[in-house]
Short mmCIF file of C-alpha atoms in Angstrom, two decimals:
data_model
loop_
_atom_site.label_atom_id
_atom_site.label_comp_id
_atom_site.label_asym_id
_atom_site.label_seq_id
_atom_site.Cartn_x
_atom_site.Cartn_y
_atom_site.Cartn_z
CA UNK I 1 -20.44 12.14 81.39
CA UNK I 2 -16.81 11.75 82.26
CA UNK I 3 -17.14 14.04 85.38
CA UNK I 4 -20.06 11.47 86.89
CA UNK I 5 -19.09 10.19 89.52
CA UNK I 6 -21.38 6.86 90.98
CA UNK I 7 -20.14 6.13 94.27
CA UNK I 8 -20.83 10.17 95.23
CA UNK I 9 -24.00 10.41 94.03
CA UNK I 10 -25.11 7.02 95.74
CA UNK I 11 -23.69 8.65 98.71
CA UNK I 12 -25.25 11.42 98.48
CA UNK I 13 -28.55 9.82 97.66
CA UNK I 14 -28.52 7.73 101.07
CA UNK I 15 -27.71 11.12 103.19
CA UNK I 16 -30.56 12.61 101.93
CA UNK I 17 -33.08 9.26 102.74
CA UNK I 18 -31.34 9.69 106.25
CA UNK I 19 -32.27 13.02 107.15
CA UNK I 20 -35.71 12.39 105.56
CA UNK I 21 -36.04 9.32 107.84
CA UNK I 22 -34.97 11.13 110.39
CA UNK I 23 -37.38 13.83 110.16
CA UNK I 24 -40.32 11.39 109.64
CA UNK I 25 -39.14 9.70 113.24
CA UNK I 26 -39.31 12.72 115.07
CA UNK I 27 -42.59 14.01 114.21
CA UNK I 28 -43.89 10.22 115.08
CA UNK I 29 -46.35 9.86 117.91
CA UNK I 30 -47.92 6.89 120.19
CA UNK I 31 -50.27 5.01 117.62
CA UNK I 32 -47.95 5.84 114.71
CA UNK I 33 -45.89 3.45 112.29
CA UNK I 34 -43.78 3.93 109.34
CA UNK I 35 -42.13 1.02 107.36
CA UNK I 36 -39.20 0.72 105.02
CA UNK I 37 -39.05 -2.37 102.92
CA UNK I 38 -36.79 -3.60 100.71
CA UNK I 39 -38.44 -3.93 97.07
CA UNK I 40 -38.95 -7.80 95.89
CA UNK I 41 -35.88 -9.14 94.14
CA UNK I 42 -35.72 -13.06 92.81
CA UNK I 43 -32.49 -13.58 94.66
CA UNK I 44 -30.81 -11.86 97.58
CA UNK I 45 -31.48 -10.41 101.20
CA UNK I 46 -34.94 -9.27 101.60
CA UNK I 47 -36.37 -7.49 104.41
CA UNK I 48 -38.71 -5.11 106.36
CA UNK I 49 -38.23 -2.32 109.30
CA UNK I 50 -41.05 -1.76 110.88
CA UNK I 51 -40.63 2.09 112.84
CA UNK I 52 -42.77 2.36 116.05
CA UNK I 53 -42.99 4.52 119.14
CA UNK I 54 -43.04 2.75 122.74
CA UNK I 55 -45.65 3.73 125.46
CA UNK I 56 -42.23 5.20 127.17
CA UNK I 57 -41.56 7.78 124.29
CA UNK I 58 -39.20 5.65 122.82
CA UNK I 59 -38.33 5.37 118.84
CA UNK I 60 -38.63 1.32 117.99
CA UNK I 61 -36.94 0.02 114.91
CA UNK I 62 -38.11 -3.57 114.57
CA UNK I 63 -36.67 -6.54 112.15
CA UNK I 64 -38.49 -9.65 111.66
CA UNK I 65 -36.29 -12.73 110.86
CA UNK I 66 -38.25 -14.04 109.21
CA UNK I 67 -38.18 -11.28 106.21
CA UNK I 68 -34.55 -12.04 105.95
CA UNK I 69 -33.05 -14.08 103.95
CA UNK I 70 -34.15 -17.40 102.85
CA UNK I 71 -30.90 -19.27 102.67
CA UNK I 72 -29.70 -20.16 105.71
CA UNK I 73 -26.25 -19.64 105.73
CA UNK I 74 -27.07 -15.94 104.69
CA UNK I 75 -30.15 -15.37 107.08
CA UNK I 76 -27.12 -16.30 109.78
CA UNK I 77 -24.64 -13.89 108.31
CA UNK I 78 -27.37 -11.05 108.69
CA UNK I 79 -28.59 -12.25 112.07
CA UNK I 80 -24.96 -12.71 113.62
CA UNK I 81 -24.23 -8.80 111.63
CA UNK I 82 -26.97 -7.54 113.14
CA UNK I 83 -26.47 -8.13 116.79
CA UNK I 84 -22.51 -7.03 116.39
CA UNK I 85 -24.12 -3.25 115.31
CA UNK I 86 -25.88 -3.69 118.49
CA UNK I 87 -29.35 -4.99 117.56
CA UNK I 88 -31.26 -7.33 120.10
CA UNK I 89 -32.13 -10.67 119.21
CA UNK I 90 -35.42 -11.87 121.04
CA UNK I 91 -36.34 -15.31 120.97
CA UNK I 92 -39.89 -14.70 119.06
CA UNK I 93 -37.56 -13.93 115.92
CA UNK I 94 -37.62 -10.11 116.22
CA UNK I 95 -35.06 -8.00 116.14
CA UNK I 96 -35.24 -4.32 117.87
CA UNK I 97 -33.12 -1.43 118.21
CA UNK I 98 -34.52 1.49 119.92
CA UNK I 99 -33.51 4.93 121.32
CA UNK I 100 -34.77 8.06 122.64
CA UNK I 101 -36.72 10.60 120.89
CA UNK I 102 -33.96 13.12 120.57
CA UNK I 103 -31.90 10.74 119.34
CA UNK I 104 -33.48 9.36 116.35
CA UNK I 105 -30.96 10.88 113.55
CA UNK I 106 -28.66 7.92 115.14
CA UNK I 107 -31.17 5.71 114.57
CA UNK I 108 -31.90 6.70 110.66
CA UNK I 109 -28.11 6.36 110.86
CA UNK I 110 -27.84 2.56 112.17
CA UNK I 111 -31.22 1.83 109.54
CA UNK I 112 -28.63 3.46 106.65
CA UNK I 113 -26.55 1.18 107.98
CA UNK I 114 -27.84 -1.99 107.85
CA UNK I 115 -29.70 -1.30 104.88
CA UNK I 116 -26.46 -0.32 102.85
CA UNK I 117 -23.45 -3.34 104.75
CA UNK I 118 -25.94 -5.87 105.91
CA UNK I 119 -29.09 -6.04 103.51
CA UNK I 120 -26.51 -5.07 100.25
CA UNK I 121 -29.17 -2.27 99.08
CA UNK I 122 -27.80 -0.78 96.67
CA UNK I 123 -29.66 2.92 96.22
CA UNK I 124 -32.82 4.29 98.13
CA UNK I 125 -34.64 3.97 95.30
CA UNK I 126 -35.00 0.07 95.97
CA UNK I 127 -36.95 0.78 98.96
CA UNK I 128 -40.21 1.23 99.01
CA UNK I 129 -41.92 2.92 102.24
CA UNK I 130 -45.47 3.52 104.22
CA UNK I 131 -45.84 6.98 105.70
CA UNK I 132 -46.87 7.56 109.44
CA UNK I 133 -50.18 5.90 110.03
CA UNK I 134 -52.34 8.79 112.91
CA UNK I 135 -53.90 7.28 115.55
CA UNK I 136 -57.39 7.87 115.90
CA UNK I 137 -58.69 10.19 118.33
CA UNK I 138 -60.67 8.79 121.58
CA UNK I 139 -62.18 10.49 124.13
CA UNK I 140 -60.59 10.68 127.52
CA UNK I 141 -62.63 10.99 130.87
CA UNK I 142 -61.22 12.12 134.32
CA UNK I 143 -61.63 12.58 137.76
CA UNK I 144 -61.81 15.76 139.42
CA UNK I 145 -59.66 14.86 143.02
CA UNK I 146 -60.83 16.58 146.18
CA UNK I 147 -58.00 15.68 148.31
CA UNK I 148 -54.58 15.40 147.90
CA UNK I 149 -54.89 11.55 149.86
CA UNK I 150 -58.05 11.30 146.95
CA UNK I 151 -55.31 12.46 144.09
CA UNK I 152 -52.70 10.20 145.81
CA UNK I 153 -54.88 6.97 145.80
CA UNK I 154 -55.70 7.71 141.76
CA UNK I 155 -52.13 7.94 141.34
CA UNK I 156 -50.76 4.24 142.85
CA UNK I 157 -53.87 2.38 141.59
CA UNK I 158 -52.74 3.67 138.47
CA UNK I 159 -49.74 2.79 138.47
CA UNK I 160 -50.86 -0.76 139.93
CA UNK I 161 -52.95 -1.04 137.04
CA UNK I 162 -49.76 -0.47 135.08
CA UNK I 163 -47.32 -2.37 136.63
CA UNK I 164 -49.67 -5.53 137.39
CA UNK I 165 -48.31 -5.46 141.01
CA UNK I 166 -48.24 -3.79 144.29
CA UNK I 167 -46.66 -0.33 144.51
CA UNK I 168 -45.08 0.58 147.50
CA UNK I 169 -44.91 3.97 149.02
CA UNK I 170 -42.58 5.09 151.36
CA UNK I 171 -42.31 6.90 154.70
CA UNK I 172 -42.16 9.96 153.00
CA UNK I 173 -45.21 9.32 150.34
CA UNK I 174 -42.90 8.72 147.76
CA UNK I 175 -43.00 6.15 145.08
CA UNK I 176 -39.60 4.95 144.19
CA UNK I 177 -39.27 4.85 140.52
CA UNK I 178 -37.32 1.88 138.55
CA UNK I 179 -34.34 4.39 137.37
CA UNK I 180 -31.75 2.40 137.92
CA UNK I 181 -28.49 4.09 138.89
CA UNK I 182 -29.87 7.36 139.16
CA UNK I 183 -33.00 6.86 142.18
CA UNK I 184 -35.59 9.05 141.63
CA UNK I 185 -39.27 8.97 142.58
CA UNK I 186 -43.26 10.26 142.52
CA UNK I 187 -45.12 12.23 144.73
CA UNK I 188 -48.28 13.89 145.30
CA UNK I 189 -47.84 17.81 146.39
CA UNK I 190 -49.68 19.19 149.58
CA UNK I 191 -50.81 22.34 148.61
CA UNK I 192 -52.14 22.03 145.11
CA UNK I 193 -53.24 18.85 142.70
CA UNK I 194 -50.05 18.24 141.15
CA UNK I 195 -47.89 15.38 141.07
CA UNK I 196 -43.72 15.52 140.73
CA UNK I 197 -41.08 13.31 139.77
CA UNK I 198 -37.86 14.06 141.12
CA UNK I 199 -34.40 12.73 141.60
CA UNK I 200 -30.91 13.74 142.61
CA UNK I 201 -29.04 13.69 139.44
CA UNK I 202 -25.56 14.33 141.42
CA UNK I 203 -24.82 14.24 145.23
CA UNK I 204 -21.97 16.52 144.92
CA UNK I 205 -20.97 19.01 142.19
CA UNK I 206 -17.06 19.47 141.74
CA UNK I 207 -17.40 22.79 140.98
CA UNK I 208 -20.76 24.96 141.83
CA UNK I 209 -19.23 27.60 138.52
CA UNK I 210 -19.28 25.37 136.72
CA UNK I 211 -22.83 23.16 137.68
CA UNK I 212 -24.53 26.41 137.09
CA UNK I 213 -23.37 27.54 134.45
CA UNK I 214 -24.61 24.05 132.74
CA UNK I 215 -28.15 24.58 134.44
CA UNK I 216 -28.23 28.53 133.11
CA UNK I 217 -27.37 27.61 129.67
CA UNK I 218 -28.10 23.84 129.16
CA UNK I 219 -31.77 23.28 130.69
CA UNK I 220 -33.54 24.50 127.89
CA UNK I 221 -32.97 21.44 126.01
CA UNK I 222 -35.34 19.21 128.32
CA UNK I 223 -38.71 20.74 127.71
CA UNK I 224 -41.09 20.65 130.55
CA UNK I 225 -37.59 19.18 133.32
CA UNK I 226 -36.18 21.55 136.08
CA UNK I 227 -32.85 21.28 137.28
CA UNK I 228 -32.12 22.87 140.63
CA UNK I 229 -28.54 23.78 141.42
CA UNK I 230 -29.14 23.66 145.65
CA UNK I 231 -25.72 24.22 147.22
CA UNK I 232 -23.68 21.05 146.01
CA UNK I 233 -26.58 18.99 144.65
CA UNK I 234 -28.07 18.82 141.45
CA UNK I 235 -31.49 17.55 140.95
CA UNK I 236 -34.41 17.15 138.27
CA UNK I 237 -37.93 17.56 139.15
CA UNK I 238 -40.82 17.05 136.50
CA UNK I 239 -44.53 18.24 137.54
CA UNK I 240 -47.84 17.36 136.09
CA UNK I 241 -50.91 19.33 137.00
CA UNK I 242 -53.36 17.07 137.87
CA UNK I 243 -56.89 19.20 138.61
CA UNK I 244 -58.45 16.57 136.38
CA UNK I 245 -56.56 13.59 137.00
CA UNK I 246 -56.34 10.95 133.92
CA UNK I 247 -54.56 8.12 133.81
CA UNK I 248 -53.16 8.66 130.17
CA UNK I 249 -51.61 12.34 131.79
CA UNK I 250 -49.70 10.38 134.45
CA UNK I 251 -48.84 7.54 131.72
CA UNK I 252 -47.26 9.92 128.89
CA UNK I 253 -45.30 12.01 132.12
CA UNK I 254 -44.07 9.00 133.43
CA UNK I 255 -42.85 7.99 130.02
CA UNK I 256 -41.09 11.15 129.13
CA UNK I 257 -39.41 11.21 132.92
CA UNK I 258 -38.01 7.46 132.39
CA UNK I 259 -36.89 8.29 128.96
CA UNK I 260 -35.45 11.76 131.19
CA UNK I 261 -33.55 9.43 133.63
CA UNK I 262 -32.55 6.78 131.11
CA UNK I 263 -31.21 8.64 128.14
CA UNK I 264 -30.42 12.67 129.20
CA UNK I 265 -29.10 12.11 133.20
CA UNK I 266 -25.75 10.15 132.80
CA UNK I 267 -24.83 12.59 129.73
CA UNK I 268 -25.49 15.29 132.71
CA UNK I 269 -23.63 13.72 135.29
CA UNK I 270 -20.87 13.06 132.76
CA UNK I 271 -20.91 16.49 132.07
CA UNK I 272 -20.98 18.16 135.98
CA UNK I 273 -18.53 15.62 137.25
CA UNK I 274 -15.89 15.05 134.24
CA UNK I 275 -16.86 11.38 134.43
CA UNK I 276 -17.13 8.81 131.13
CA UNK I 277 -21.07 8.15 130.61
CA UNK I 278 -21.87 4.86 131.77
CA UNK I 279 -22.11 2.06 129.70
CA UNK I 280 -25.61 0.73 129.09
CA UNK I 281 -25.88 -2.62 130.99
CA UNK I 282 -23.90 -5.31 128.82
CA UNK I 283 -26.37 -8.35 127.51
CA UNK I 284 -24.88 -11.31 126.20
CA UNK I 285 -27.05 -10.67 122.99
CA UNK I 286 -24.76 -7.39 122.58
CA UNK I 287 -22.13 -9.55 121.48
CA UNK I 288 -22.94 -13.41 119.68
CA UNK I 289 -23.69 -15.98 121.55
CA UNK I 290 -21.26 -18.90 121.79
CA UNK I 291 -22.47 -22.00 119.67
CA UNK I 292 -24.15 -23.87 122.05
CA UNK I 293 -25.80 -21.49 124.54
CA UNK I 294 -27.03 -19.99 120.98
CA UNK I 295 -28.03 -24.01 120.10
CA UNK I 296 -29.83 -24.27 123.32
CA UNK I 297 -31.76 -21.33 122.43
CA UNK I 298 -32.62 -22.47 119.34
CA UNK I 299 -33.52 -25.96 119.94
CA UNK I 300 -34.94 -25.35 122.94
CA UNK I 301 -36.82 -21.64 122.40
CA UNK I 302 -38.98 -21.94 125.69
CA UNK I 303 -36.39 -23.55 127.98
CA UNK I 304 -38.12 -26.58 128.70
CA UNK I 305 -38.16 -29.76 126.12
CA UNK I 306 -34.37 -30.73 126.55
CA UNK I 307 -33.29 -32.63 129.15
CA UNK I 308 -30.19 -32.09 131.56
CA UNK I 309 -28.37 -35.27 129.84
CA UNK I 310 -28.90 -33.41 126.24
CA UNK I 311 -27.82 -29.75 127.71
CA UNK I 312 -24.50 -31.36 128.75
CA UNK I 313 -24.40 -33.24 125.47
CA UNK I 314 -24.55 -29.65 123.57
CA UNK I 315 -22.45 -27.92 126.32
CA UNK I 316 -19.59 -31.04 125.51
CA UNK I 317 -19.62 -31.81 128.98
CA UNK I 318 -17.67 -28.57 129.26
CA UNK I 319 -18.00 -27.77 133.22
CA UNK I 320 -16.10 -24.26 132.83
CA UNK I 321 -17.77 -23.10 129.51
CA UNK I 322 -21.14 -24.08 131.66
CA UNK I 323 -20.60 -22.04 134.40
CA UNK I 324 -19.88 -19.51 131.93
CA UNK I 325 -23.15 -20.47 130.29
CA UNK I 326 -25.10 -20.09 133.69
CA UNK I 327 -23.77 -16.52 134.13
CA UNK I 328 -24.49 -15.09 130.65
CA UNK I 329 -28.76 -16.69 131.33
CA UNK I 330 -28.38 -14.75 134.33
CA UNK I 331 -27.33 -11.57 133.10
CA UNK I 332 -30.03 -12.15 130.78
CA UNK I 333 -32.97 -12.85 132.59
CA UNK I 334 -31.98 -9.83 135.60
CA UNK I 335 -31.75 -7.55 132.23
CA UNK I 336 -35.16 -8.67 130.59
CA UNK I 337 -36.55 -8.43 134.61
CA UNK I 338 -35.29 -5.01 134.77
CA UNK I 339 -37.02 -4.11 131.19
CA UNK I 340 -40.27 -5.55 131.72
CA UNK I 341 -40.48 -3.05 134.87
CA UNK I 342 -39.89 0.10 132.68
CA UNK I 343 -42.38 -1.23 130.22
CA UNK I 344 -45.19 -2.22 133.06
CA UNK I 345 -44.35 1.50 134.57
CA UNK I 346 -44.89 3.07 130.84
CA UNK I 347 -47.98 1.18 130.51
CA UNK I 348 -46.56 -0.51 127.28
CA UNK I 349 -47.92 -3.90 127.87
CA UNK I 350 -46.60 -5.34 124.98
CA UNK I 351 -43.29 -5.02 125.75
CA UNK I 352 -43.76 -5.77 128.96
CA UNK I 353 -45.51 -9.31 127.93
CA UNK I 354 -42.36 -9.62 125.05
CA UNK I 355 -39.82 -8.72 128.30
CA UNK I 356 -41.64 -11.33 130.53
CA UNK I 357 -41.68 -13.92 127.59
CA UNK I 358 -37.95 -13.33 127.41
CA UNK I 359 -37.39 -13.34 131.12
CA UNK I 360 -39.20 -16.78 131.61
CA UNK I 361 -37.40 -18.34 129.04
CA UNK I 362 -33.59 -17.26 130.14
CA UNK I 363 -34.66 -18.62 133.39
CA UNK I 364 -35.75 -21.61 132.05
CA UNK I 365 -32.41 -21.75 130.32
CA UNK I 366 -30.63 -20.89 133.75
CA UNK I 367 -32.42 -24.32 135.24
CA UNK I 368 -31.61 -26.44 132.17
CA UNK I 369 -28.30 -25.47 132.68
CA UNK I 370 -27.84 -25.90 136.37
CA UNK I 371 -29.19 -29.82 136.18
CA UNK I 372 -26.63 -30.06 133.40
CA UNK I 373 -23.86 -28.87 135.55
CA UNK I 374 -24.48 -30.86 138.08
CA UNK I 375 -24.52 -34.22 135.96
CA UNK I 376 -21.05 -33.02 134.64
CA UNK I 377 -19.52 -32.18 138.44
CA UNK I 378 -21.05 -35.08 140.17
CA UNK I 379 -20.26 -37.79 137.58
CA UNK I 380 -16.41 -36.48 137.24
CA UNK I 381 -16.67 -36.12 133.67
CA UNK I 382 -16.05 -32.13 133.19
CA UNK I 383 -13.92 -31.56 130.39
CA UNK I 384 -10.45 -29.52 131.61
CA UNK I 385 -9.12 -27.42 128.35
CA UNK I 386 -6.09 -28.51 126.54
CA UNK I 387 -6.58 -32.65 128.67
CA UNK I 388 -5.30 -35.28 126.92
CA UNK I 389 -7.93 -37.57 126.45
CA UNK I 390 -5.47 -40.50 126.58
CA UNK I 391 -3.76 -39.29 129.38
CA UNK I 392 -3.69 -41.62 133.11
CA UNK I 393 -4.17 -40.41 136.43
CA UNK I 394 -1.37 -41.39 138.67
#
């Protein structure tokens, strides 16, 4: 017994429930769930994470606040810990963290995490879990297009359907896709019922060696994308045959292309060019919130039963630290915007409903915040930092 040695076998207990969770995340499917709860205890963090995947073939870790803890002080400390290791705080009480499919051993690794420095579990075997749930089958019926204008009008009142909004196409016939950085787009082929996504992953390759040597050796790794190496350009194309066109066919490729464009194409273009990957867009809920923009939120969860006298009451009648205020809403309602598109485009119209929810209220937020500012300019009374409240003006 004097050669046991705790902390290593704890260790080596939680490696083990990570590559098991792991493994159960990656053979997860649309309609599947798997949950890891922390067993009941009289006293001390509680808490569940509920394992999903997103319309958009994304792996969804979700954390209701309300299975925290029940004293408040703590429930902040776990809140305010969570957001630092880079979960996102929505304003229904949920917490998600979510990457993509080939990246799920990270996020068994940020579960471990939380579970071991945030929730204070002390050994897997205090957890207690629910295995995948299947989805059951359903019976799909589709259209067999006769024309490749028949296939193309199927494809954008799809996509309508999806997005709950006009889709434009272009000159060209293309569909512009919501990619962000990297513009790609949709179109239906002439000469055969098949529809393509493409994009131009990077204008100009430093060195055309090099650029194909990636594509010769690296492409296998994105089942089912092409890269083309065509003199200095580098692009992506995915095809779906559609002979019988079904909506749930153009859904689950449009899915795995955004996932394509969001998660695999900077970590390409980082590796053609010599660049740094790009930083995901910053939120202000990646870092904490200060005190009262957070008190706004939480007083206030909908944006609209405060009053601009009472937002420049919490604010301290700070005019700086309100402008600040006004940018962070911003940045979060153009983010939330930005995420309710994906979602509407994956056909996930939960999250897109959750995105929108968020969207309104940052807005909201954005208003209060703007009448509040302009009591605080108008009336003179703007704090300056450091101003000595007894001080005359000359």
């Amino acid at each position: 017994m004097s050669d046991f040695d705790f902390d290593a076998t704890v260790d080596g207990a939680w490696r083990a429930f990570r590559a098991d969770l792991a493994d159960r995340l990656a053979g997860m499917a649309i309609g599947n769930s798997h949950t890891v709860a922390q067993s009941e205890f009289p006293e001390g963090p509680h808490g569940v994470i509920a394992f999903t995947v997103t319309r958009a073939q994304r792996v969804r870790a979700t954390v209701d606040a309300g299975d925290l803890h029940t004293t408040p002080e703590y429930l902040r400390e776990q809140l305010d810990a969570m957001v630092r290791a880079g979960w996102r705080l929505l304003r229904d009480g949920r917490l998600i963290y979510e990457v993509g499919q080939r990246r799920v051993d990270k996020l068994a690794q940020v579960a471990v995490d939380m579970l071991r420095d945030i929730w204070e579990v002390v050994h897997p075997a205090f957890l207690e879990h629910s295995g995948p749930t299947p989805r059951e089958a359903t019976i799909a019926v589709g259209t067999i297009p006769e024309t490749q204008l028949q296939l193309g009008r199927l494809v954008v009142e799809a996509l309508e359907n999806m997005a709950g909004r006009r889709i434009v196409v272009d000159d060209d016939g293309d569909i512009p896709l919501p990619t962000g950085r990297t513009p790609s787009w949709l179109r239906v082929l002439a000469d055969e019922a098949t529809v393509e996504f493409f994009g131009t992953v990077v204008d100009v390759v430093p060195n055309g060696s090099t650029a194909a040597e990636f594509v010769a050796t690296e492409a296998p790794r994105w089942p089912g994308i092409t890269l083309v190496l065509h003199q200095k350009t580098l692009m992506a194309f995915q095809t779906i045959e559609m002979t019988a066109f079904h909506r749930e066919n153009l859904t689950a490729g449009l899915g795995r292309w955004l996932q394509f464009m969001h998660d695999e194409a900077p970590q390409i273009i980082s590796a053609i060019t010599g660049a740094e990957t790009p930083e995901p867009p910053r939120t202000a809920e990646s870092d904490l919130l200060p005190d009262p923009l957070q008190t706004l939120i939480v007083l206030d969860e909908d944006g609209t039963s405060l009053d601009a006298h009472e937002v420049a009451e919490i604010c301290r009648h700070d005019q700086s630290a309100i402008l600040r205020y006004i940018r962070t809403s911003q940045e979060q309602y153009l983010e939330w915007s930005s995420s309710a598109a994906l979602a509407d485009a994956a056909d996930d119209a939960d999250e897109a409903a959750a995105c929108r929810h968020e969207e309104q209220a940052w807005r909201a937020t954005t208003d209060q915040l703007r009448a509040a500012l302009r009591i605080v300019a108008l009336r003179g009374d703007g704090k300056i930092a450091d101003r000595d409240p007894h001080a005359t003006t000359q």
